[in-house]
Coordinates of C-alpha atoms in Angstrom, one line a residue:
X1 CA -11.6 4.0 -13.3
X2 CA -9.0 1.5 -14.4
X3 CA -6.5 -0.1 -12.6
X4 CA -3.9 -1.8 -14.2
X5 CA -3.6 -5.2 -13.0
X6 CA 0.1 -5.3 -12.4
X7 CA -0.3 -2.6 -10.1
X8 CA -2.3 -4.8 -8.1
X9 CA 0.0 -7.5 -8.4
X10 CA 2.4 -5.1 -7.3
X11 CA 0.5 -4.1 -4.2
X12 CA -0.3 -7.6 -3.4
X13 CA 3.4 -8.2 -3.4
X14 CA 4.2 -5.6 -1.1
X15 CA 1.1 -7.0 1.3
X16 CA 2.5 -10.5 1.2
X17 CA 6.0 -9.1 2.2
X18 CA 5.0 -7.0 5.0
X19 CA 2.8 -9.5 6.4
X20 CA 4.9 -12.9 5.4
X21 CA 8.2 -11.4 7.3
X22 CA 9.5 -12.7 10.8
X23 CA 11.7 -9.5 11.5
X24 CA 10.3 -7.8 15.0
X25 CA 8.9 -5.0 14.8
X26 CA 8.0 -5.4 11.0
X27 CA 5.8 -8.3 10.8
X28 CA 2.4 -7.6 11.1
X29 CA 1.8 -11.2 12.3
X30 CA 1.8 -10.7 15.9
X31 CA -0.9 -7.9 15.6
X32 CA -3.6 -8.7 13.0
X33 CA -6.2 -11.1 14.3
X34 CA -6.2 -14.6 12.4
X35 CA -9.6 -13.8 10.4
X36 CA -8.0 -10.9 8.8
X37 CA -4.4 -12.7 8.3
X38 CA -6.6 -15.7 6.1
X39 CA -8.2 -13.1 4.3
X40 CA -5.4 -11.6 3.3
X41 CA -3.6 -14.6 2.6
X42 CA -6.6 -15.9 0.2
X43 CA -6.6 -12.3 -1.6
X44 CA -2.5 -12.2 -2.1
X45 CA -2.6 -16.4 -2.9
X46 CA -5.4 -15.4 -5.7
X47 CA -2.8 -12.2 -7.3
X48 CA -0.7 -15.0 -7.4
X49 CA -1.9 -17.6 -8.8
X50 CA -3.7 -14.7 -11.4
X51 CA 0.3 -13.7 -12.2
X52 CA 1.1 -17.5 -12.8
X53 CA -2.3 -19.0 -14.7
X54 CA -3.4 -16.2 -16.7
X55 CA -0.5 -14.3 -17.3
X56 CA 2.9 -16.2 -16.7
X57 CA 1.7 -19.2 -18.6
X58 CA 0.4 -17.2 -21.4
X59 CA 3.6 -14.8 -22.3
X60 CA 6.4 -18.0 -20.7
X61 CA 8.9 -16.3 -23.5
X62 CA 8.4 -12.7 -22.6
X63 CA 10.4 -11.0 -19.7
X64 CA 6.9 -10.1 -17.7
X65 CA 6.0 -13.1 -18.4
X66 CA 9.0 -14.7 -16.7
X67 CA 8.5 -12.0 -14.3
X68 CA 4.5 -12.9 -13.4
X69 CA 5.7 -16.7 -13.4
X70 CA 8.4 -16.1 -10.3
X71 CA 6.5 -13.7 -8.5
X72 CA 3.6 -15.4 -8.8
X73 CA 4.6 -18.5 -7.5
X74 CA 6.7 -16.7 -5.0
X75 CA 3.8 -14.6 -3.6
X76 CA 1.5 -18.1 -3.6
X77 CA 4.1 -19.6 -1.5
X78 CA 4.5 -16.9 0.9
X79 CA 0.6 -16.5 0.8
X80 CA 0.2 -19.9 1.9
X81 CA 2.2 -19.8 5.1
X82 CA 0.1 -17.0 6.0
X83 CA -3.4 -18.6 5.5
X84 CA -1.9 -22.3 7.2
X85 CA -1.7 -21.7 10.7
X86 CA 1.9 -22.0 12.6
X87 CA 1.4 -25.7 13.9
X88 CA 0.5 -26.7 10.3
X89 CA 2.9 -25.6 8.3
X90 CA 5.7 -27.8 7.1
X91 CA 9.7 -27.1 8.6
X92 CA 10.8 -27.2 5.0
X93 CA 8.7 -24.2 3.9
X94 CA 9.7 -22.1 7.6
X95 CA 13.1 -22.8 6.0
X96 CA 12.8 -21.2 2.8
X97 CA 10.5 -18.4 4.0
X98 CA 13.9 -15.5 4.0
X99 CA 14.8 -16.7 0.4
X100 CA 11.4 -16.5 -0.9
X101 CA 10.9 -13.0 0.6
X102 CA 14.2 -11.8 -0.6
X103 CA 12.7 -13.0 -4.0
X104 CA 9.7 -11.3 -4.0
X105 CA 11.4 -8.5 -2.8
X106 CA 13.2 -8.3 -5.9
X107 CA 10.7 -8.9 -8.1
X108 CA 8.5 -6.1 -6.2
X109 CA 11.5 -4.1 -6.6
X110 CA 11.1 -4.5 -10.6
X111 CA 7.4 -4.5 -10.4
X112 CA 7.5 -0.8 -9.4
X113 CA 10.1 0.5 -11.4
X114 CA 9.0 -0.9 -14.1
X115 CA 5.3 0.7 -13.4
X116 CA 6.9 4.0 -12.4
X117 CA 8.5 4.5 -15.6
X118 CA 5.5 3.8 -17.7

């Protein structure tokens, strides 16, 4: 059985975003022990450098293309914050965490319309 891979993308993106958010009661942060939290961070960071280095850089004038590129770099942020542990990570990137999610929110949003009406 195949699955195509921006569906996985997709799903990735919808991982990072319910595990990179700081909203109570909808992070998953505060329940999911550390070992699982780096695995998952290493699985999304992986989609997301996939989106950028295979596919983002090799279609740069296409709109998925575009598309992989921002998410992709988006998701690897996002992912990164959730592998570093809380002590380690730089103020800067705490900073931009809401912008980047509302990013990859949008770009999940497109991501699965655009799948859905395939």
């Amino acid at each position: 059985m195949f699955i195509p891979m921006g569906t996985v993308v997709a799903v990735c993106m919808i991982i990072t975003l319910a595990f990179s958010n700081r909203i109570p009661g909808l992070s998953l942060n505060r329940v999911t022990p550390p070992t699982v939290l780096r695995i998952i961070g290493v699985v999304t960071g992986a989609a997301g450098l996939w989106n950028v280095l295979w596919y983002g850089l090799r279609h740069p004038t296409e709109f998925w293309g575009l598309m992989a590129l921002g998410s992709g770099l988006l998701m690897t942020l996002l992912s990164a914050l959730l592998v570093l542990p809380a002590a380690h990570q730089p103020a800067l990137l705490n900073r931009l965490r809401p912008y980047a999610l509302i990013g990859l929110l949008g770009f999940a949003i497109t991501y699965v319309v655009g799948i859905y009406r395939l």
